[in-house]
């Protein structure tokens, strides 16, 4: 399940948002998929659920996220990356020069 957002730039139709990320798509692990049941997912739904449970009225600004929600979300996104690319996220960070002196 995914979405694409389009807009016009100088009168030309253009893709204007990220594509194929956990922010715009819902990914389910095929190895544990069970029809008719709620599926574990790799997306931002965990953050949405936390915000709804927090009592936030959906008016800006949203409440800050606790460290455990941020950590769980980051871990979910890393796992999605690793499943989709079949590559350790640490290898990507190394190639990108992130976290190195």
PDB file of C-alpha atoms in Angstrom, residues 7-93:
ATOM      1  CA  UNK A   7       1.828  18.781  -8.182  1.00  0.00           C
ATOM      2  CA  UNK A   8       2.614  21.256 -10.892  1.00  0.00           C
ATOM      3  CA  UNK A   9       5.960  22.995 -11.250  1.00  0.00           C
ATOM      4  CA  UNK A  10       5.959  25.722 -13.892  1.00  0.00           C
ATOM      5  CA  UNK A  11       2.830  24.155 -15.377  1.00  0.00           C
ATOM      6  CA  UNK A  12       4.330  20.653 -15.642  1.00  0.00           C
ATOM      7  CA  UNK A  13       3.089  17.679 -13.661  1.00  0.00           C
ATOM      8  CA  UNK A  14       5.774  16.517 -11.214  1.00  0.00           C
ATOM      9  CA  UNK A  15       6.193  13.944  -8.472  1.00  0.00           C
ATOM     10  CA  UNK A  16       6.560  16.164  -5.392  1.00  0.00           C
ATOM     11  CA  UNK A  17       7.054  13.859  -2.424  1.00  0.00           C
ATOM     12  CA  UNK A  18       9.213  10.930  -1.371  1.00  0.00           C
ATOM     13  CA  UNK A  19       8.452   7.530  -2.862  1.00  0.00           C
ATOM     14  CA  UNK A  20       8.593   4.068  -1.324  1.00  0.00           C
ATOM     15  CA  UNK A  21       9.518   5.024   2.239  1.00  0.00           C
ATOM     16  CA  UNK A  22       7.790   3.971   5.471  1.00  0.00           C
ATOM     17  CA  UNK A  23       6.356   7.513   5.545  1.00  0.00           C
ATOM     18  CA  UNK A  24       4.431   6.994   2.295  1.00  0.00           C
ATOM     19  CA  UNK A  25       4.009   3.219   2.160  1.00  0.00           C
ATOM     20  CA  UNK A  26       2.921   0.334   4.348  1.00  0.00           C
ATOM     21  CA  UNK A  27       5.239  -2.653   4.168  1.00  0.00           C
ATOM     22  CA  UNK A  28       4.276  -6.053   5.589  1.00  0.00           C
ATOM     23  CA  UNK A  29       6.753  -8.903   6.073  1.00  0.00           C
ATOM     24  CA  UNK A  30       5.737 -11.707   3.696  1.00  0.00           C
ATOM     25  CA  UNK A  31       7.202 -14.410   5.931  1.00  0.00           C
ATOM     26  CA  UNK A  32       4.548 -13.867   8.630  1.00  0.00           C
ATOM     27  CA  UNK A  33       1.629 -12.619   6.516  1.00  0.00           C
ATOM     28  CA  UNK A  34      -1.730 -14.127   7.518  1.00  0.00           C
ATOM     29  CA  UNK A  35      -4.847 -13.194   5.509  1.00  0.00           C
ATOM     30  CA  UNK A  36      -7.665 -11.738   7.591  1.00  0.00           C
ATOM     31  CA  UNK A  37      -5.452 -10.742  10.522  1.00  0.00           C
ATOM     32  CA  UNK A  38      -3.781  -7.506  11.552  1.00  0.00           C
ATOM     33  CA  UNK A  39      -0.290  -7.554  10.095  1.00  0.00           C
ATOM     34  CA  UNK A  40       2.963  -6.365  11.607  1.00  0.00           C
ATOM     35  CA  UNK A  41       4.015  -3.401   9.529  1.00  0.00           C
ATOM     36  CA  UNK A  42       6.982  -1.223   8.740  1.00  0.00           C
ATOM     37  CA  UNK A  43       5.470   2.245   8.580  1.00  0.00           C
ATOM     38  CA  UNK A  44       4.658   5.320  10.643  1.00  0.00           C
ATOM     39  CA  UNK A  45       1.437   3.888  12.109  1.00  0.00           C
ATOM     40  CA  UNK A  46       3.135   3.346  15.486  1.00  0.00           C
ATOM     41  CA  UNK A  47       3.723   7.106  15.782  1.00  0.00           C
ATOM     42  CA  UNK A  48       0.148   7.882  14.716  1.00  0.00           C
ATOM     43  CA  UNK A  49      -1.199   5.426  17.290  1.00  0.00           C
ATOM     44  CA  UNK A  50       0.949   6.973  20.034  1.00  0.00           C
ATOM     45  CA  UNK A  51      -0.203  10.483  19.103  1.00  0.00           C
ATOM     46  CA  UNK A  52      -3.856   9.400  19.172  1.00  0.00           C
ATOM     47  CA  UNK A  53      -3.403   7.716  22.568  1.00  0.00           C
ATOM     48  CA  UNK A  54      -1.639  10.823  23.934  1.00  0.00           C
ATOM     49  CA  UNK A  55      -4.838  12.850  23.741  1.00  0.00           C
ATOM     50  CA  UNK A  56      -3.404  15.279  21.191  1.00  0.00           C
ATOM     51  CA  UNK A  57      -6.210  17.312  19.581  1.00  0.00           C
ATOM     52  CA  UNK A  58      -4.450  17.364  16.167  1.00  0.00           C
ATOM     53  CA  UNK A  59      -3.858  21.101  16.389  1.00  0.00           C
ATOM     54  CA  UNK A  60      -0.275  22.325  15.920  1.00  0.00           C
ATOM     55  CA  UNK A  61       2.081  21.899  17.506  1.00  0.00           C
ATOM     56  CA  UNK A  62       2.026  18.164  18.186  1.00  0.00           C
ATOM     57  CA  UNK A  63       3.432  16.893  21.470  1.00  0.00           C
ATOM     58  CA  UNK A  64       7.067  15.858  21.541  1.00  0.00           C
ATOM     59  CA  UNK A  65       7.677  12.141  21.132  1.00  0.00           C
ATOM     60  CA  UNK A  66       9.225  10.231  24.037  1.00  0.00           C
ATOM     61  CA  UNK A  67      12.659   8.720  23.435  1.00  0.00           C
ATOM     62  CA  UNK A  68      11.246   5.171  23.388  1.00  0.00           C
ATOM     63  CA  UNK A  69       8.785   6.055  20.597  1.00  0.00           C
ATOM     64  CA  UNK A  70      11.588   7.652  18.570  1.00  0.00           C
ATOM     65  CA  UNK A  71      13.858   4.637  19.150  1.00  0.00           C
ATOM     66  CA  UNK A  72      11.159   2.122  18.199  1.00  0.00           C
ATOM     67  CA  UNK A  73      10.288   4.100  15.068  1.00  0.00           C
ATOM     68  CA  UNK A  74      13.954   4.318  14.050  1.00  0.00           C
ATOM     69  CA  UNK A  75      14.384   0.573  14.609  1.00  0.00           C
ATOM     70  CA  UNK A  76      11.297  -0.131  12.478  1.00  0.00           C
ATOM     71  CA  UNK A  77      12.625   2.016   9.617  1.00  0.00           C
ATOM     72  CA  UNK A  78      16.072   0.388   9.826  1.00  0.00           C
ATOM     73  CA  UNK A  79      14.508  -3.074   9.719  1.00  0.00           C
ATOM     74  CA  UNK A  80      12.426  -2.058   6.686  1.00  0.00           C
ATOM     75  CA  UNK A  81      15.584  -0.838   4.935  1.00  0.00           C
ATOM     76  CA  UNK A  82      17.455  -4.053   5.710  1.00  0.00           C
ATOM     77  CA  UNK A  83      14.592  -6.288   4.563  1.00  0.00           C
ATOM     78  CA  UNK A  84      14.083  -4.363   1.326  1.00  0.00           C
ATOM     79  CA  UNK A  85      17.769  -4.025   0.413  1.00  0.00           C
ATOM     80  CA  UNK A  86      19.101  -7.222   2.025  1.00  0.00           C
ATOM     81  CA  UNK A  87      21.948  -5.044   3.310  1.00  0.00           C
ATOM     82  CA  UNK A  88      22.885  -4.063   6.869  1.00  0.00           C
ATOM     83  CA  UNK A  89      21.993  -0.434   7.549  1.00  0.00           C
ATOM     84  CA  UNK A  90      25.467   0.015   9.049  1.00  0.00           C
ATOM     85  CA  UNK A  91      26.941  -0.685   5.589  1.00  0.00           C
ATOM     86  CA  UNK A  92      24.836   2.114   4.115  1.00  0.00           C
ATOM     87  CA  UNK A  93      25.936   4.509   6.864  1.00  0.00           C
TER      88      UNK A  93
END
